[in-house]
Amino acid sequence: MRDDNDVPVVLLHGVGLDRNVWQRVERLLRSPSVALDLPGHGTRPPLQEPTSVTEMAADVATRMPSGPVHIVGFSLGSLIAQQIALDHLERVRTLTCVSSVCARTEDESVAVATRLQNARRDLPASMETALQRWFPDDDVADWQAQREETRPVLMANDPSSYAHAYAVFATADRELADRLPEITAPTLAMTGESDPGSTPEMSHRIAARIPDTKVVIVPGARHMLPVTHPEVLVGHLDHLLHQPERNQP
């Protein structure tokens, strides 16, 4: 049987990004980890047609290490992680939802649908808007280096593929909401206090649906926690992972 300390952590990034968003986190983790590119991202072929969270999760699951895993999803990756936790209850030891949306209200759904329309109309401008939302010029901290690091990754996206992936991000939370109570893995829901899209309220919505969920709201933080607050993220993640009495099969 694999020792709990050897159970790998599978890291899933957000829409428009790639597995490299986890580099700072991987350097800090005490557990072995594998960061995977989502379908249509990074080294994966562009998405040629509309897809679903179920299809994206199935693709990722085929590339995960065999046996039990801890799964950590960020933004779109969190929705895919939730689907994997539902589809592979026996394999997922813990689930961590970082900057995750959940059960968007009508107004929240309209807002994300508008961002999808803007991306379809003018992807570069949409990416610049996202960068300003994630790393604002007027933020208390200076995130210019992180913003410039992230820009080429966003700009390298195939427009059609990005739109297909973003459509999943814009709708899958409402598809998943009613099934979240089926998840049995100990769960961490973590987001930034100032994240306008993946709000603190959404992390509490996750906790209201998934039993045994801890909510962590990072003061002053926005969306890109793996980049801007890796130490805080890993601190809470390590606490979840290294509780042998909870992580037994």
PDB file of C-alpha atoms in Angstrom:
ATOM      1  CA  MET A   1       0.000   0.000   0.000  1.00  0.00           C
ATOM      2  CA  ARG A   2       1.311   3.469  -0.859  1.00  0.00           C
ATOM      3  CA  ASP A   3       2.365   5.492   2.199  1.00  0.00           C
ATOM      4  CA  ASP A   4       0.266   8.627   2.712  1.00  0.00           C
ATOM      5  CA  ASN A   5       3.371  10.796   2.400  1.00  0.00           C
ATOM      6  CA  ASP A   6       3.934   9.353  -1.086  1.00  0.00           C
ATOM      7  CA  VAL A   7       0.426   9.958  -2.426  1.00  0.00           C
ATOM      8  CA  PRO A   8       0.921  12.395  -5.316  1.00  0.00           C
ATOM      9  CA  VAL A   9      -0.715  15.796  -5.549  1.00  0.00           C
ATOM     10  CA  VAL A  10      -2.320  16.434  -8.932  1.00  0.00           C
ATOM     11  CA  LEU A  11      -2.395  20.149  -9.784  1.00  0.00           C
ATOM     12  CA  LEU A  12      -4.877  21.541 -12.336  1.00  0.00           C
ATOM     13  CA  HIS A  13      -4.536  25.117 -13.583  1.00  0.00           C
ATOM     14  CA  GLY A  14      -7.101  27.708 -14.681  1.00  0.00           C
ATOM     15  CA  VAL A  15      -8.528  28.630 -18.065  1.00  0.00           C
ATOM     16  CA  GLY A  16      -6.040  30.171 -20.490  1.00  0.00           C
ATOM     17  CA  LEU A  17      -3.036  29.198 -18.354  1.00  0.00           C
ATOM     18  CA  ASP A  18      -0.848  26.091 -18.234  1.00  0.00           C
ATOM     19  CA  ARG A  19       0.806  23.772 -15.744  1.00  0.00           C
ATOM     20  CA  ASN A  20       3.643  26.250 -15.116  1.00  0.00           C
ATOM     21  CA  VAL A  21       1.322  28.370 -12.977  1.00  0.00           C
ATOM     22  CA  TRP A  22       2.088  25.836 -10.215  1.00  0.00           C
ATOM     23  CA  GLN A  23       5.888  26.201 -10.233  1.00  0.00           C
ATOM     24  CA  ARG A  24       6.058  28.205  -7.005  1.00  0.00           C
ATOM     25  CA  VAL A  25       3.669  25.799  -5.274  1.00  0.00           C
ATOM     26  CA  GLU A  26       5.566  22.708  -6.399  1.00  0.00           C
ATOM     27  CA  ARG A  27       8.826  24.076  -4.994  1.00  0.00           C
ATOM     28  CA  LEU A  28       7.197  24.347  -1.562  1.00  0.00           C
ATOM     29  CA  LEU A  29       5.170  21.139  -1.386  1.00  0.00           C
ATOM     30  CA  ARG A  30       6.387  18.328   0.869  1.00  0.00           C
ATOM     31  CA  SER A  31       4.508  15.722  -1.189  1.00  0.00           C
ATOM     32  CA  PRO A  32       5.310  14.505  -4.711  1.00  0.00           C
ATOM     33  CA  SER A  33       3.335  16.439  -7.288  1.00  0.00           C
ATOM     34  CA  VAL A  34       2.365  16.423 -10.940  1.00  0.00           C
ATOM     35  CA  ALA A  35       0.980  19.499 -12.676  1.00  0.00           C
ATOM     36  CA  LEU A  36      -1.048  18.645 -15.765  1.00  0.00           C
ATOM     37  CA  ASP A  37      -2.077  20.774 -18.728  1.00  0.00           C
ATOM     38  CA  LEU A  38      -5.841  20.853 -19.184  1.00  0.00           C
ATOM     39  CA  PRO A  39      -7.319  19.872 -22.550  1.00  0.00           C
ATOM     40  CA  GLY A  40      -6.724  22.673 -25.050  1.00  0.00           C
ATOM     41  CA  HIS A  41      -3.949  24.226 -22.953  1.00  0.00           C
ATOM     42  CA  GLY A  42      -0.167  24.178 -22.833  1.00  0.00           C
ATOM     43  CA  THR A  43       1.200  21.126 -24.636  1.00  0.00           C
ATOM     44  CA  ARG A  44      -2.250  19.642 -25.289  1.00  0.00           C
ATOM     45  CA  PRO A  45      -3.870  19.968 -28.733  1.00  0.00           C
ATOM     46  CA  PRO A  46      -6.316  22.873 -29.162  1.00  0.00           C
ATOM     47  CA  LEU A  47      -9.972  22.072 -28.596  1.00  0.00           C
ATOM     48  CA  GLN A  48     -11.669  21.784 -31.975  1.00  0.00           C
ATOM     49  CA  GLU A  49     -15.278  21.699 -30.792  1.00  0.00           C
ATOM     50  CA  PRO A  50     -17.422  22.438 -27.732  1.00  0.00           C
ATOM     51  CA  THR A  51     -16.644  20.235 -24.750  1.00  0.00           C
ATOM     52  CA  SER A  52     -17.930  19.652 -21.212  1.00  0.00           C
ATOM     53  CA  VAL A  53     -16.537  19.414 -17.716  1.00  0.00           C
ATOM     54  CA  THR A  54     -17.182  15.662 -17.838  1.00  0.00           C
ATOM     55  CA  GLU A  55     -15.115  15.257 -21.009  1.00  0.00           C
ATOM     56  CA  MET A  56     -12.304  17.458 -19.726  1.00  0.00           C
ATOM     57  CA  ALA A  57     -12.205  15.557 -16.421  1.00  0.00           C
ATOM     58  CA  ALA A  58     -12.110  12.206 -18.223  1.00  0.00           C
ATOM     59  CA  ASP A  59      -9.138  13.372 -20.288  1.00  0.00           C
ATOM     60  CA  VAL A  60      -7.263  14.549 -17.197  1.00  0.00           C
ATOM     61  CA  ALA A  61      -8.046  11.360 -15.277  1.00  0.00           C
ATOM     62  CA  THR A  62      -6.322   9.247 -17.946  1.00  0.00           C
ATOM     63  CA  ARG A  63      -3.111  11.228 -17.357  1.00  0.00           C
ATOM     64  CA  MET A  64      -3.106  11.196 -13.548  1.00  0.00           C
ATOM     65  CA  PRO A  65      -0.759   8.861 -11.654  1.00  0.00           C
ATOM     66  CA  SER A  66      -2.308   5.498 -10.919  1.00  0.00           C
ATOM     67  CA  GLY A  67      -3.747   4.787  -7.502  1.00  0.00           C
ATOM     68  CA  PRO A  68      -4.829   7.299  -4.865  1.00  0.00           C
ATOM     69  CA  VAL A  69      -4.229  11.021  -5.395  1.00  0.00           C
ATOM     70  CA  HIS A  70      -4.721  14.353  -3.729  1.00  0.00           C
ATOM     71  CA  ILE A  71      -6.277  16.676  -6.281  1.00  0.00           C
ATOM     72  CA  VAL A  72      -5.918  20.454  -6.326  1.00  0.00           C
ATOM     73  CA  GLY A  73      -7.795  22.577  -8.835  1.00  0.00           C
ATOM     74  CA  PHE A  74      -7.471  26.289  -9.504  1.00  0.00           C
ATOM     75  CA  SER A  75     -10.369  28.205 -11.130  1.00  0.00           C
ATOM     76  CA  LEU A  76     -11.495  26.071 -14.127  1.00  0.00           C
ATOM     77  CA  GLY A  77      -9.203  23.364 -12.780  1.00  0.00           C
ATOM     78  CA  SER A  78     -11.244  23.338  -9.586  1.00  0.00           C
ATOM     79  CA  LEU A  79     -14.425  22.476 -11.484  1.00  0.00           C
ATOM     80  CA  ILE A  80     -12.579  19.676 -13.255  1.00  0.00           C
ATOM     81  CA  ALA A  81     -11.170  18.503  -9.903  1.00  0.00           C
ATOM     82  CA  GLN A  82     -14.694  18.373  -8.484  1.00  0.00           C
ATOM     83  CA  GLN A  83     -15.854  16.268 -11.417  1.00  0.00           C
ATOM     84  CA  ILE A  84     -12.917  13.890 -10.940  1.00  0.00           C
ATOM     85  CA  ALA A  85     -13.727  13.621  -7.225  1.00  0.00           C
ATOM     86  CA  LEU A  86     -17.272  12.629  -8.185  1.00  0.00           C
ATOM     87  CA  ASP A  87     -16.180  10.150 -10.847  1.00  0.00           C
ATOM     88  CA  HIS A  88     -13.378   8.557  -8.792  1.00  0.00           C
ATOM     89  CA  LEU A  89     -14.568   8.629  -5.193  1.00  0.00           C
ATOM     90  CA  GLU A  90     -12.331   5.705  -4.263  1.00  0.00           C
ATOM     91  CA  ARG A  91      -9.141   7.363  -5.554  1.00  0.00           C
ATOM     92  CA  VAL A  92      -9.366  10.967  -4.379  1.00  0.00           C
ATOM     93  CA  ARG A  93      -7.921  11.254  -0.866  1.00  0.00           C
ATOM     94  CA  THR A  94      -8.452  15.021  -0.583  1.00  0.00           C
ATOM     95  CA  LEU A  95      -9.883  17.783  -2.765  1.00  0.00           C
ATOM     96  CA  THR A  96      -8.668  21.385  -2.770  1.00  0.00           C
ATOM     97  CA  CYS A  97     -10.640  24.067  -4.605  1.00  0.00           C
ATOM     98  CA  VAL A  98      -8.530  27.187  -5.122  1.00  0.00           C
ATOM     99  CA  SER A  99     -10.225  30.376  -6.363  1.00  0.00           C
ATOM    100  CA  SER A 100     -13.228  28.298  -7.338  1.00  0.00           C
ATOM    101  CA  VAL A 101     -16.608  29.409  -8.564  1.00  0.00           C
ATOM    102  CA  CYS A 102     -19.698  27.627  -7.287  1.00  0.00           C
ATOM    103  CA  ALA A 103     -23.426  27.867  -7.963  1.00  0.00           C
ATOM    104  CA  ARG A 104     -23.273  31.281  -9.646  1.00  0.00           C
ATOM    105  CA  THR A 105     -26.329  33.471  -9.195  1.00  0.00           C
ATOM    106  CA  GLU A 106     -28.150  34.807 -12.242  1.00  0.00           C
ATOM    107  CA  ASP A 107     -26.200  38.078 -12.048  1.00  0.00           C
ATOM    108  CA  GLU A 108     -22.903  36.226 -11.677  1.00  0.00           C
ATOM    109  CA  SER A 109     -23.776  34.006 -14.641  1.00  0.00           C
ATOM    110  CA  VAL A 110     -24.561  37.034 -16.786  1.00  0.00           C
ATOM    111  CA  ALA A 111     -21.237  38.619 -15.847  1.00  0.00           C
ATOM    112  CA  VAL A 112     -19.187  35.573 -16.850  1.00  0.00           C
ATOM    113  CA  ALA A 113     -21.227  35.122 -20.041  1.00  0.00           C
ATOM    114  CA  THR A 114     -20.340  38.708 -20.941  1.00  0.00           C
ATOM    115  CA  ARG A 115     -16.641  37.955 -20.420  1.00  0.00           C
ATOM    116  CA  LEU A 116     -17.007  34.943 -22.723  1.00  0.00           C
ATOM    117  CA  GLN A 117     -18.617  37.108 -25.413  1.00  0.00           C
ATOM    118  CA  ASN A 118     -15.809  39.650 -25.078  1.00  0.00           C
ATOM    119  CA  ALA A 119     -13.196  36.909 -25.450  1.00  0.00           C
ATOM    120  CA  ARG A 120     -14.859  35.640 -28.612  1.00  0.00           C
ATOM    121  CA  ARG A 121     -14.967  39.150 -30.039  1.00  0.00           C
ATOM    122  CA  ASP A 122     -11.444  40.329 -29.098  1.00  0.00           C
ATOM    123  CA  LEU A 123      -9.256  37.821 -27.283  1.00  0.00           C
ATOM    124  CA  PRO A 124      -6.167  40.041 -26.760  1.00  0.00           C
ATOM    125  CA  ALA A 125      -8.262  42.815 -25.202  1.00  0.00           C
ATOM    126  CA  SER A 126     -10.056  40.260 -23.037  1.00  0.00           C
ATOM    127  CA  MET A 127      -6.714  38.906 -21.827  1.00  0.00           C
ATOM    128  CA  GLU A 128      -5.501  42.382 -20.924  1.00  0.00           C
ATOM    129  CA  THR A 129      -8.682  42.924 -18.922  1.00  0.00           C
ATOM    130  CA  ALA A 130      -8.083  39.641 -17.092  1.00  0.00           C
ATOM    131  CA  LEU A 131      -4.504  40.636 -16.274  1.00  0.00           C
ATOM    132  CA  GLN A 132      -5.678  43.944 -14.813  1.00  0.00           C
ATOM    133  CA  ARG A 133      -8.329  42.123 -12.799  1.00  0.00           C
ATOM    134  CA  TRP A 134      -5.806  39.622 -11.444  1.00  0.00           C
ATOM    135  CA  PHE A 135      -2.862  42.028 -10.976  1.00  0.00           C
ATOM    136  CA  PRO A 136      -4.330  45.541 -10.707  1.00  0.00           C
ATOM    137  CA  ASP A 137      -2.038  48.551 -10.982  1.00  0.00           C
ATOM    138  CA  ASP A 138      -3.545  50.065  -7.857  1.00  0.00           C
ATOM    139  CA  ASP A 139      -3.101  46.970  -5.712  1.00  0.00           C
ATOM    140  CA  VAL A 140      -1.355  47.310  -2.373  1.00  0.00           C
ATOM    141  CA  ALA A 141       1.320  44.892  -3.577  1.00  0.00           C
ATOM    142  CA  ASP A 142       3.355  45.306  -6.779  1.00  0.00           C
ATOM    143  CA  TRP A 143       2.491  42.363  -9.042  1.00  0.00           C
ATOM    144  CA  GLN A 144       4.006  43.802 -12.255  1.00  0.00           C
ATOM    145  CA  ALA A 145       6.546  40.983 -12.606  1.00  0.00           C
ATOM    146  CA  GLN A 146       3.866  38.338 -12.149  1.00  0.00           C
ATOM    147  CA  ARG A 147       1.601  40.132 -14.632  1.00  0.00           C
ATOM    148  CA  GLU A 148       4.339  40.210 -17.271  1.00  0.00           C
ATOM    149  CA  GLU A 149       5.140  36.562 -16.577  1.00  0.00           C
ATOM    150  CA  THR A 150       1.500  35.585 -17.140  1.00  0.00           C
ATOM    151  CA  ARG A 151       0.801  37.749 -20.223  1.00  0.00           C
ATOM    152  CA  PRO A 152       2.604  35.606 -22.874  1.00  0.00           C
ATOM    153  CA  VAL A 153       0.903  32.458 -21.607  1.00  0.00           C
ATOM    154  CA  LEU A 154      -2.532  34.043 -22.034  1.00  0.00           C
ATOM    155  CA  MET A 155      -1.695  35.574 -25.408  1.00  0.00           C
ATOM    156  CA  ALA A 156      -0.507  32.219 -26.777  1.00  0.00           C
ATOM    157  CA  ASN A 157      -4.017  30.743 -26.558  1.00  0.00           C
ATOM    158  CA  ASP A 158      -5.786  29.582 -29.695  1.00  0.00           C
ATOM    159  CA  PRO A 159      -8.914  31.793 -29.748  1.00  0.00           C
ATOM    160  CA  SER A 160     -11.389  29.065 -30.645  1.00  0.00           C
ATOM    161  CA  SER A 161      -9.916  26.568 -28.189  1.00  0.00           C
ATOM    162  CA  TYR A 162      -9.933  29.168 -25.421  1.00  0.00           C
ATOM    163  CA  ALA A 163     -13.600  29.962 -26.084  1.00  0.00           C
ATOM    164  CA  HIS A 164     -14.534  26.269 -25.834  1.00  0.00           C
ATOM    165  CA  ALA A 165     -12.700  25.954 -22.500  1.00  0.00           C
ATOM    166  CA  TYR A 166     -14.090  29.220 -21.159  1.00  0.00           C
ATOM    167  CA  ALA A 167     -17.619  28.096 -21.992  1.00  0.00           C
ATOM    168  CA  VAL A 168     -17.087  25.172 -19.590  1.00  0.00           C
ATOM    169  CA  PHE A 169     -15.774  27.547 -16.937  1.00  0.00           C
ATOM    170  CA  ALA A 170     -18.823  29.773 -17.449  1.00  0.00           C
ATOM    171  CA  THR A 171     -21.424  27.041 -16.997  1.00  0.00           C
ATOM    172  CA  ALA A 172     -20.080  23.916 -15.257  1.00  0.00           C
ATOM    173  CA  ASP A 173     -20.417  25.242 -11.706  1.00  0.00           C
ATOM    174  CA  ARG A 174     -24.194  25.222 -11.983  1.00  0.00           C
ATOM    175  CA  GLU A 175     -24.120  21.720 -13.483  1.00  0.00           C
ATOM    176  CA  LEU A 176     -22.012  20.447 -10.593  1.00  0.00           C
ATOM    177  CA  ALA A 177     -23.719  22.233  -7.693  1.00  0.00           C
ATOM    178  CA  ASP A 178     -26.397  19.625  -6.979  1.00  0.00           C
ATOM    179  CA  ARG A 179     -23.877  16.761  -7.060  1.00  0.00           C
ATOM    180  CA  LEU A 180     -21.263  18.257  -4.745  1.00  0.00           C
ATOM    181  CA  PRO A 181     -22.789  16.620  -1.620  1.00  0.00           C
ATOM    182  CA  GLU A 182     -21.746  13.257  -3.106  1.00  0.00           C
ATOM    183  CA  ILE A 183     -18.057  14.111  -2.646  1.00  0.00           C
ATOM    184  CA  THR A 184     -16.615  12.222   0.321  1.00  0.00           C
ATOM    185  CA  ALA A 185     -13.021  13.477   0.331  1.00  0.00           C
ATOM    186  CA  PRO A 186     -11.925  15.996   2.984  1.00  0.00           C
ATOM    187  CA  THR A 187     -12.000  19.314   1.159  1.00  0.00           C
ATOM    188  CA  LEU A 188     -10.340  22.720   1.341  1.00  0.00           C
ATOM    189  CA  ALA A 189     -12.039  25.707  -0.341  1.00  0.00           C
ATOM    190  CA  MET A 190      -9.690  28.669  -0.543  1.00  0.00           C
ATOM    191  CA  THR A 191      -9.959  32.028  -2.278  1.00  0.00           C
ATOM    192  CA  GLY A 192      -8.820  35.624  -2.038  1.00  0.00           C
ATOM    193  CA  GLU A 193     -10.698  38.165   0.006  1.00  0.00           C
ATOM    194  CA  SER A 194     -10.721  40.542  -2.988  1.00  0.00           C
ATOM    195  CA  ASP A 195     -11.363  38.037  -5.788  1.00  0.00           C
ATOM    196  CA  PRO A 196     -14.276  39.548  -7.754  1.00  0.00           C
ATOM    197  CA  GLY A 197     -15.063  36.411  -9.748  1.00  0.00           C
ATOM    198  CA  SER A 198     -14.336  33.481  -7.427  1.00  0.00           C
ATOM    199  CA  THR A 199     -15.684  35.224  -4.384  1.00  0.00           C
ATOM    200  CA  PRO A 200     -15.432  34.261  -0.705  1.00  0.00           C
ATOM    201  CA  GLU A 201     -19.172  33.615  -0.804  1.00  0.00           C
ATOM    202  CA  MET A 202     -18.570  30.951  -3.450  1.00  0.00           C
ATOM    203  CA  SER A 203     -16.107  29.132  -1.191  1.00  0.00           C
ATOM    204  CA  HIS A 204     -18.781  29.105   1.498  1.00  0.00           C
ATOM    205  CA  ARG A 205     -21.236  27.714  -1.063  1.00  0.00           C
ATOM    206  CA  ILE A 206     -18.809  24.827  -1.616  1.00  0.00           C
ATOM    207  CA  ALA A 207     -18.640  24.213   2.133  1.00  0.00           C
ATOM    208  CA  ALA A 208     -22.440  24.228   2.332  1.00  0.00           C
ATOM    209  CA  ARG A 209     -22.524  21.400  -0.214  1.00  0.00           C
ATOM    210  CA  ILE A 210     -19.444  19.238   0.375  1.00  0.00           C
ATOM    211  CA  PRO A 211     -19.285  17.644   3.837  1.00  0.00           C
ATOM    212  CA  ASP A 212     -16.029  18.073   5.783  1.00  0.00           C
ATOM    213  CA  THR A 213     -14.945  21.257   3.993  1.00  0.00           C
ATOM    214  CA  LYS A 214     -12.688  23.901   5.494  1.00  0.00           C
ATOM    215  CA  VAL A 215     -12.935  27.439   4.091  1.00  0.00           C
ATOM    216  CA  VAL A 216      -9.902  29.730   3.992  1.00  0.00           C
ATOM    217  CA  ILE A 217     -10.189  33.340   2.812  1.00  0.00           C
ATOM    218  CA  VAL A 218      -6.814  34.967   2.185  1.00  0.00           C
ATOM    219  CA  PRO A 219      -6.816  38.606   3.349  1.00  0.00           C
ATOM    220  CA  GLY A 220      -6.162  41.154   0.598  1.00  0.00           C
ATOM    221  CA  ALA A 221      -5.602  38.494  -2.072  1.00  0.00           C
ATOM    222  CA  ARG A 222      -7.217  38.338  -5.487  1.00  0.00           C
ATOM    223  CA  HIS A 223      -7.531  35.463  -7.975  1.00  0.00           C
ATOM    224  CA  MET A 224      -4.036  34.159  -8.741  1.00  0.00           C
ATOM    225  CA  LEU A 225      -3.208  32.545  -5.403  1.00  0.00           C
ATOM    226  CA  PRO A 226      -0.754  29.967  -6.853  1.00  0.00           C
ATOM    227  CA  VAL A 227       1.330  32.882  -8.171  1.00  0.00           C
ATOM    228  CA  THR A 228       0.817  35.602  -5.572  1.00  0.00           C
ATOM    229  CA  HIS A 229       0.400  33.618  -2.333  1.00  0.00           C
ATOM    230  CA  PRO A 230       2.051  30.205  -2.819  1.00  0.00           C
ATOM    231  CA  GLU A 231       3.344  30.016   0.769  1.00  0.00           C
ATOM    232  CA  VAL A 232      -0.116  30.610   2.215  1.00  0.00           C
ATOM    233  CA  LEU A 233      -1.683  28.117  -0.168  1.00  0.00           C
ATOM    234  CA  VAL A 234       0.882  25.408   0.540  1.00  0.00           C
ATOM    235  CA  GLY A 235       0.656  25.970   4.281  1.00  0.00           C
ATOM    236  CA  HIS A 236      -3.048  25.164   4.300  1.00  0.00           C
ATOM    237  CA  LEU A 237      -2.645  22.423   1.702  1.00  0.00           C
ATOM    238  CA  ASP A 238       0.066  20.655   3.706  1.00  0.00           C
ATOM    239  CA  HIS A 239      -2.167  20.785   6.780  1.00  0.00           C
ATOM    240  CA  LEU A 240      -4.926  19.032   4.818  1.00  0.00           C
ATOM    241  CA  LEU A 241      -2.644  16.459   3.197  1.00  0.00           C
ATOM    242  CA  HIS A 242      -0.660  15.404   6.234  1.00  0.00           C
ATOM    243  CA  GLN A 243      -3.450  14.236   8.521  1.00  0.00           C
ATOM    244  CA  PRO A 244      -3.046  10.442   8.372  1.00  0.00           C
ATOM    245  CA  GLU A 245      -6.153   9.743  10.415  1.00  0.00           C
ATOM    246  CA  ARG A 246      -8.245  11.481   7.731  1.00  0.00           C
ATOM    247  CA  ASN A 247      -6.395  10.255   4.656  1.00  0.00           C
ATOM    248  CA  GLN A 248      -6.758   6.537   5.134  1.00  0.00           C
ATOM    249  CA  PRO A 249      -8.745   4.742   2.399  1.00  0.00           C
TER     250      PRO A 249
END
